[in-house]
Amino acid sequence: MNPTLVDRRYRLSQAVMAEVDKEAAKYPSRRAAVKSALRYCQEEMGWVSNEVVTAVAEYLGLEPIEVYEVATFYDMFYTEPGGRHRIRVCTNVSCMLRGAEAIVNHLQEQLGIEIGETSPDGRITLLEAECLAACGGAPMLVCGNQYFENLTTDKLDSLLDQLD
Ligand code: FES
């Protein structure tokens, strides 16, 4: 992604603008709403493209690079297109000690892909994540906005069955 590539085709939807305005009103500066704006846009678009960065920057009165820095700092923002669902498996210390490697291996086998890849049917992108602050439920993963904890291979199979 290159923040200097300005593409003005994307516009924030009315619904996103309303949510961003609500969030921005809580703070003295509209800059504070960058993360919220990116989250709402990502929910609508599936990922944070150059167009999204530019549109958020324009709406909040910022430079695209300022929004780009936020988008690339947090791993919850996807700056590349991916599958309809993203599964992020925590492989940090607590999860690693409680079997994250087996969780990753099972998902890779079931999906026929490696970490960082998308299934050929475009359904699932498999990603690694740093600690997601749910160590008590290790091993865990996040899919969409939902946490799945104390994972077993049965729970993984059930999750994969649910995803369209
Ligand atoms: S180490 Fe996995 S949630 Fe903290």
XYZ file of N, CA and C and ligand atoms in Angstrom:
496
model
N 0.853 -1.195 0.000
C 0.000 0.000 0.000
C 0.887 1.242 0.000
N 0.527 2.190 -0.818
C 1.305 3.416 -0.907
C 0.376 4.605 -0.657
N 0.571 5.333 0.462
C -0.352 6.414 0.810
C -0.276 7.604 -0.121
N 0.723 7.629 -0.994
C 0.791 8.759 -1.917
C -0.104 8.530 -3.134
N -0.593 7.297 -3.300
C -1.492 7.014 -4.417
C -2.911 7.416 -4.007
N -3.333 8.547 -4.467
C -4.639 9.057 -4.051
C -5.694 8.612 -5.052
N -6.647 7.866 -4.572
C -7.750 7.419 -5.408
C -9.033 7.859 -4.721
N -9.790 8.677 -5.375
C -10.930 9.301 -4.716
C -12.264 8.605 -5.003
N -12.201 7.368 -5.491
C -13.461 6.697 -5.813
C -14.263 6.315 -4.573
N -13.553 5.980 -3.487
C -14.251 5.508 -2.294
C -14.729 6.697 -1.467
N -15.951 6.597 -1.006
C -16.494 7.604 -0.097
C -17.047 6.894 1.121
N -16.882 7.488 2.296
C -17.476 6.917 3.496
C -18.987 6.897 3.341
N -19.598 5.806 3.748
C -21.052 5.724 3.670
C -21.670 6.631 4.728
N -22.942 6.906 4.553
C -23.661 7.725 5.549
C -23.584 7.086 6.920
N -23.726 5.765 6.950
C -23.709 5.055 8.237
C -22.343 5.191 8.905
N -21.276 5.063 8.115
C -19.931 5.182 8.682
C -19.693 6.620 9.150
N -20.108 7.582 8.346
C -19.906 8.983 8.743
C -20.627 9.284 10.057
N -21.812 8.746 10.203
C -22.570 8.985 11.443
C -21.834 8.389 12.641
N -21.313 7.182 12.479
C -20.584 6.538 13.585
C -19.295 7.290 13.899
N -18.592 7.726 12.859
C -17.336 8.455 13.060
C -17.603 9.788 13.757
N -18.651 10.469 13.337
C -18.983 11.751 13.984
C -19.305 11.544 15.460
N -20.019 10.468 15.753
C -20.376 10.172 17.142
C -19.103 9.941 17.967
N -18.177 9.194 17.376
C -16.921 8.892 18.083
C -16.077 10.158 18.235
N -15.974 10.933 17.166
C -15.132 12.135 17.186
C -15.636 13.150 18.211
N -16.937 13.167 18.430
C -17.518 14.144 19.367
C -17.075 13.899 20.807
N -16.528 12.735 21.084
C -16.093 12.415 22.455
C -14.733 13.024 22.780
N -14.026 13.509 21.746
C -12.641 13.941 21.945
C -12.450 15.370 21.438
N -11.412 16.056 21.952
C -11.156 17.426 21.488
C -10.676 17.485 20.042
N -10.109 16.392 19.534
C -9.584 16.393 18.163
C -10.217 15.259 17.357
N -10.533 15.546 16.099
C -11.102 14.504 15.234
C -10.084 13.403 14.932
N -8.819 13.710 15.129
C -7.755 12.723 14.927
C -8.006 11.471 15.775
N -8.619 11.667 16.932
C -8.846 10.551 17.852
C -9.806 9.513 17.267
N -10.505 9.877 16.216
C -11.491 8.960 15.634
C -10.914 8.122 14.490
N -9.608 8.219 14.264
C -9.017 7.493 13.123
C -9.249 5.996 13.248
N -8.943 5.432 14.419
C -9.086 3.979 14.574
C -10.538 3.549 14.369
N -11.449 4.317 14.949
C -12.863 3.963 14.775
C -13.254 4.032 13.312
N -12.824 5.095 12.636
C -13.186 5.258 11.225
C -12.651 4.084 10.402
N -11.414 3.699 10.664
C -10.835 2.575 9.920
C -11.586 1.283 10.221
N -11.970 1.117 11.485
C -12.695 -0.113 11.852
C -14.047 -0.174 11.130
N -14.783 0.932 11.120
C -16.090 0.929 10.454
C -15.934 0.716 8.948
N -14.950 1.367 8.362
C -14.730 1.196 6.921
C -14.349 -0.246 6.614
N -13.489 -0.805 7.453
C -13.064 -2.190 7.214
C -14.244 -3.150 7.314
N -15.150 -2.871 8.261
C -16.337 -3.726 8.387
C -17.155 -3.687 7.093
N -17.210 -2.511 6.472
C -17.993 -2.385 5.239
C -17.256 -2.929 4.026
N -15.949 -2.625 3.939
C -15.196 -2.920 2.717
C -14.435 -4.242 2.768
N -14.198 -4.743 3.985
C -13.446 -5.984 4.127
C -11.965 -5.773 4.376
N -11.453 -4.613 3.976
C -10.039 -4.290 4.215
C -9.833 -2.796 4.058
N -8.623 -2.352 4.432
C -8.300 -0.924 4.383
C -7.416 -0.665 3.171
N -8.024 -0.218 2.105
C -7.293 0.062 0.861
C -6.751 1.492 0.883
N -5.976 1.844 -0.133
C -5.529 3.239 -0.291
C -6.713 4.182 -0.350
N -7.773 3.729 -1.032
C -8.962 4.576 -1.161
C -9.573 4.860 0.197
N -9.612 3.830 1.052
C -10.179 4.004 2.391
C -9.312 4.982 3.190
N -7.990 4.812 3.119
C -7.079 5.707 3.842
C -7.319 7.153 3.410
N -7.411 7.361 2.110
C -7.599 8.711 1.588
C -8.934 9.299 2.025
N -9.979 8.479 1.953
C -11.318 8.966 2.313
C -11.397 9.293 3.803
N -10.803 8.451 4.644
C -10.815 8.714 6.093
C -10.036 9.993 6.386
N -8.885 10.136 5.735
C -8.070 11.339 5.950
C -8.847 12.597 5.567
N -9.497 12.550 4.422
C -10.267 13.717 3.986
C -11.392 14.019 4.962
N -12.062 12.980 5.402
C -13.216 13.201 6.276
C -12.803 13.769 7.636
N -11.625 13.339 8.117
C -11.189 13.800 9.439
C -10.260 15.016 9.365
N -9.971 15.468 8.153
C -9.119 16.650 8.004
C -7.655 16.362 8.290
N -7.199 15.176 7.910
C -5.814 14.767 8.158
C -5.110 14.493 6.846
N -3.802 14.324 6.912
C -3.039 13.897 5.743
C -3.176 12.377 5.609
N -3.205 11.852 4.388
C -3.300 10.394 4.216
C -2.223 9.631 4.982
N -1.016 10.177 5.051
C 0.067 9.469 5.744
C -0.252 9.276 7.228
N -0.986 10.227 7.811
C -1.327 10.106 9.234
C -2.287 8.939 9.458
N -3.188 8.739 8.535
C -4.135 7.620 8.635
C -3.428 6.311 8.285
N -2.575 6.386 7.284
C -1.806 5.206 6.862
C -0.967 4.659 8.011
N -0.351 5.550 8.780
C 0.476 5.117 9.909
C -0.346 4.324 10.919
N -1.553 4.751 11.162
C -2.426 4.031 12.109
C -2.824 2.685 11.500
N -3.196 2.709 10.233
C -3.661 1.483 9.567
C -2.585 0.408 9.546
N -1.338 0.822 9.434
C -0.258 -0.165 9.347
C 0.351 -0.492 10.705
N 0.015 0.281 11.732
C 0.561 0.010 13.071
C -0.189 -1.129 13.744
N -1.499 -1.150 13.604
C -2.328 -2.138 14.300
C -2.604 -3.330 13.390
N -2.349 -4.537 13.911
C -2.551 -5.702 13.043
C -4.030 -6.074 12.880
N -4.897 -5.369 13.568
C -6.332 -5.626 13.371
C -6.832 -4.977 12.074
N -6.012 -4.114 11.489
C -6.396 -3.512 10.210
C -5.714 -4.278 9.083
N -6.492 -4.641 8.088
C -5.977 -5.429 6.972
C -5.716 -4.511 5.793
N -4.444 -4.335 5.460
C -4.094 -3.433 4.365
C -3.889 -4.177 3.045
N -4.272 -5.433 3.064
C -4.280 -6.225 1.829
C -5.630 -6.926 1.757
N -6.157 -7.139 0.556
C -7.420 -7.880 0.462
C -7.227 -9.323 0.910
N -8.301 -9.948 1.355
C -8.190 -11.329 1.819
C -9.494 -12.073 1.591
N -9.640 -13.175 2.314
C -10.840 -13.980 2.175
C -12.049 -13.328 2.850
N -13.216 -13.976 2.685
C -14.427 -13.436 3.314
C -14.307 -13.446 4.831
N -13.531 -14.367 5.355
C -13.304 -14.451 6.802
C -11.793 -14.482 7.043
N -11.399 -13.823 8.112
C -9.989 -13.888 8.513
C -9.914 -14.557 9.869
N -9.141 -15.616 9.919
C -8.899 -16.304 11.189
C -7.506 -15.920 11.652
N -7.435 -15.324 12.838
C -6.140 -14.902 13.391
C -5.864 -15.736 14.633
N -4.864 -16.586 14.549
C -4.530 -17.475 15.658
C -3.422 -16.839 16.485
N -3.679 -16.701 17.772
C -2.637 -16.168 18.654
C -1.558 -17.226 18.837
N -0.307 -16.818 18.587
C 0.821 -17.740 18.779
C 1.801 -17.165 19.794
N 1.307 -16.261 20.622
C 2.183 -15.693 21.644
C 2.336 -16.669 22.809
N 3.074 -16.262 23.844
C 3.591 -17.220 24.829
C 2.524 -18.117 25.457
N 1.472 -17.539 26.037
C 0.486 -18.378 26.735
C -0.172 -19.359 25.767
N -0.517 -18.878 24.595
C -1.171 -19.751 23.620
C -0.189 -20.793 23.091
N 1.039 -20.377 22.901
C 2.052 -21.317 22.420
C 2.230 -22.458 23.430
N 2.286 -22.093 24.724
C 2.484 -23.114 25.761
C 1.278 -24.042 25.871
N 0.126 -23.584 25.399
C -1.082 -24.414 25.503
C -1.545 -24.951 24.148
N -0.618 -25.032 23.204
C -0.929 -25.794 21.994
C -1.266 -25.011 20.745
N -0.859 -23.754 20.669
C -1.176 -22.959 19.479
C -0.609 -23.582 18.202
N 0.547 -24.220 18.324
C 1.162 -24.803 17.125
C 0.253 -25.887 16.539
N -0.333 -26.711 17.423
C -1.238 -27.757 16.932
C -2.486 -27.142 16.303
N -2.923 -26.011 16.869
C -4.100 -25.311 16.316
C -3.781 -24.816 14.907
N -2.635 -24.180 14.763
C -2.231 -23.673 13.442
C -2.092 -24.829 12.461
N -1.436 -25.901 12.902
C -1.234 -27.048 12.000
C -2.561 -27.633 11.544
N -3.512 -27.743 12.469
C -4.813 -28.314 12.110
C -5.524 -27.423 11.083
N -5.487 -26.141 11.314
C -6.143 -25.224 10.363
C -5.457 -25.279 9.004
N -4.152 -25.308 9.013
C -3.429 -25.372 7.735
C -3.783 -26.647 6.974
N -3.874 -27.739 7.707
C -4.219 -29.004 7.047
C -5.646 -28.979 6.511
N -6.573 -28.508 7.330
C -7.976 -28.496 6.919
C -8.214 -27.559 5.731
N -7.513 -26.448 5.726
C -7.734 -25.448 4.676
C -6.802 -25.636 3.478
N -5.740 -26.389 3.672
C -4.782 -26.589 2.585
C -3.988 -25.350 2.259
N -3.770 -24.509 3.262
C -3.006 -23.269 3.053
C -2.038 -23.080 4.211
N -1.097 -22.162 4.011
C -0.155 -21.787 5.061
C -0.613 -20.480 5.694
N 0.006 -20.161 6.825
C -0.235 -18.854 7.451
C 0.032 -17.743 6.429
N -0.861 -16.783 6.355
C -0.691 -15.666 5.425
C -1.375 -15.895 4.091
N -1.929 -17.096 3.897
C -2.566 -17.398 2.606
C -4.091 -17.419 2.736
N -4.736 -17.378 1.591
C -6.197 -17.435 1.513
C -6.599 -18.718 0.816
N -7.643 -19.365 1.312
C -8.096 -20.609 0.691
C -8.496 -20.341 -0.758
N -8.287 -21.310 -1.645
C -8.545 -21.095 -3.080
C -9.984 -20.650 -3.378
N -10.931 -21.021 -2.509
C -12.320 -20.600 -2.731
C -12.598 -19.189 -2.208
N -11.551 -18.520 -1.694
C -11.725 -17.146 -1.221
C -12.468 -17.050 0.098
N -12.627 -18.164 0.766
C -13.439 -18.172 1.993
C -12.660 -17.672 3.203
N -11.452 -18.172 3.407
C -10.745 -17.913 4.661
C -9.298 -17.515 4.413
N -8.870 -16.463 5.112
C -7.463 -16.098 5.180
C -6.977 -16.469 6.573
N -5.840 -17.149 6.630
C -5.298 -17.622 7.901
C -4.114 -16.743 8.297
N -4.185 -16.198 9.513
C -3.148 -15.274 9.971
C -2.704 -15.628 11.376
N -1.500 -15.212 11.710
C -0.997 -15.321 13.076
C -1.268 -13.997 13.773
N -1.445 -14.046 15.091
C -1.654 -12.807 15.834
C -0.774 -12.799 17.067
N -0.429 -11.591 17.486
C 0.236 -11.440 18.781
C -0.825 -11.547 19.869
N -0.398 -11.502 21.124
C -1.322 -11.686 22.245
C -2.567 -10.810 22.087
N -3.717 -11.431 22.208
C -4.981 -10.732 22.034
C -5.682 -10.534 23.385
N -4.891 -10.605 24.444
C -5.369 -10.307 25.806
C -6.466 -11.260 26.265
N -6.389 -12.492 25.813
C -7.325 -13.512 26.281
C -6.525 -14.734 26.722
N -5.406 -14.477 27.387
C -4.470 -15.559 27.741
C -5.139 -16.620 28.612
N -6.102 -16.214 29.420
C -6.805 -17.170 30.283
C -7.573 -18.209 29.484
N -7.839 -17.917 28.219
C -8.579 -18.850 27.369
C -7.690 -19.494 26.322
N -6.380 -19.479 26.562
C -5.428 -20.043 25.591
C -5.622 -21.562 25.439
N -5.425 -22.071 24.229
C -5.120 -21.351 22.982
C -6.390 -20.746 22.388
N -6.198 -19.637 21.683
C -7.376 -18.923 21.195
C -7.110 -18.347 19.803
N -8.212 -17.934 19.186
C -8.130 -17.234 17.907
C -9.259 -16.227 17.850
N -9.160 -15.309 16.909
C -10.246 -14.378 16.655
C -10.662 -14.521 15.198
N -11.978 -14.502 15.007
C -12.541 -14.569 13.652
C -13.617 -13.503 13.601
N -13.469 -12.514 12.695
C -14.359 -11.362 12.738
C -14.119 -10.644 14.057
N -15.199 -10.368 14.776
C -15.055 -9.715 16.073
C -15.212 -10.695 17.222
N -15.199 -11.969 16.923
C -15.507 -12.965 17.950
C -14.260 -13.741 18.370
N -14.101 -13.897 19.672
C -12.997 -14.692 20.210
C -13.453 -16.138 20.391
N -12.575 -17.067 20.061
C -12.815 -18.488 20.295
C -11.670 -18.972 21.177
N -12.018 -19.453 22.358
C -10.997 -19.764 23.359
C -11.003 -21.242 23.727
N -9.940 -21.633 24.474
C -9.777 -23.025 24.901
C -10.000 -23.968 23.715
N -9.303 -23.656 22.633
C -9.536 -24.363 21.369
C -9.112 -25.825 21.421
N -9.886 -26.613 20.721
C -9.550 -28.014 20.456
C -9.762 -28.218 18.959
N -9.323 -29.340 18.448
C -9.541 -29.579 17.017
C -11.045 -29.705 16.718
N -11.819 -30.249 17.652
C -13.271 -30.331 17.446
C -13.880 -28.933 17.323
N -13.441 -28.021 18.207
C -13.962 -26.646 18.142
C -13.565 -25.980 16.830
N -12.351 -26.247 16.365
C -11.915 -25.672 15.089
C -12.780 -26.183 13.940
N -13.040 -27.492 13.935
C -13.849 -28.064 12.855
C -15.255 -27.472 12.868
N -15.783 -27.274 14.069
C -17.111 -26.692 14.188
C -17.111 -25.251 13.662
N -16.064 -24.485 13.983
C -15.961 -23.120 13.480
C -15.874 -23.111 11.958
N -15.028 -23.958 11.409
C -14.881 -23.991 9.942
C -16.198 -24.350 9.262
N -16.972 -25.227 9.893
C -18.280 -25.608 9.323
C -19.250 -24.426 9.279
N -19.100 -23.514 10.261
C -20.037 -22.377 10.356
C -19.754 -21.286 9.341
N -18.524 -21.211 8.848
C -18.136 -20.083 7.989
C -18.563 -20.347 6.540
N -19.309 -19.419 5.964
C -19.806 -19.620 4.594
C -18.735 -19.340 3.555
S -0.858 -15.222 24.539
Fe -2.592 -15.737 23.353
S -4.120 -14.392 24.090
Fe -2.363 -13.854 25.243
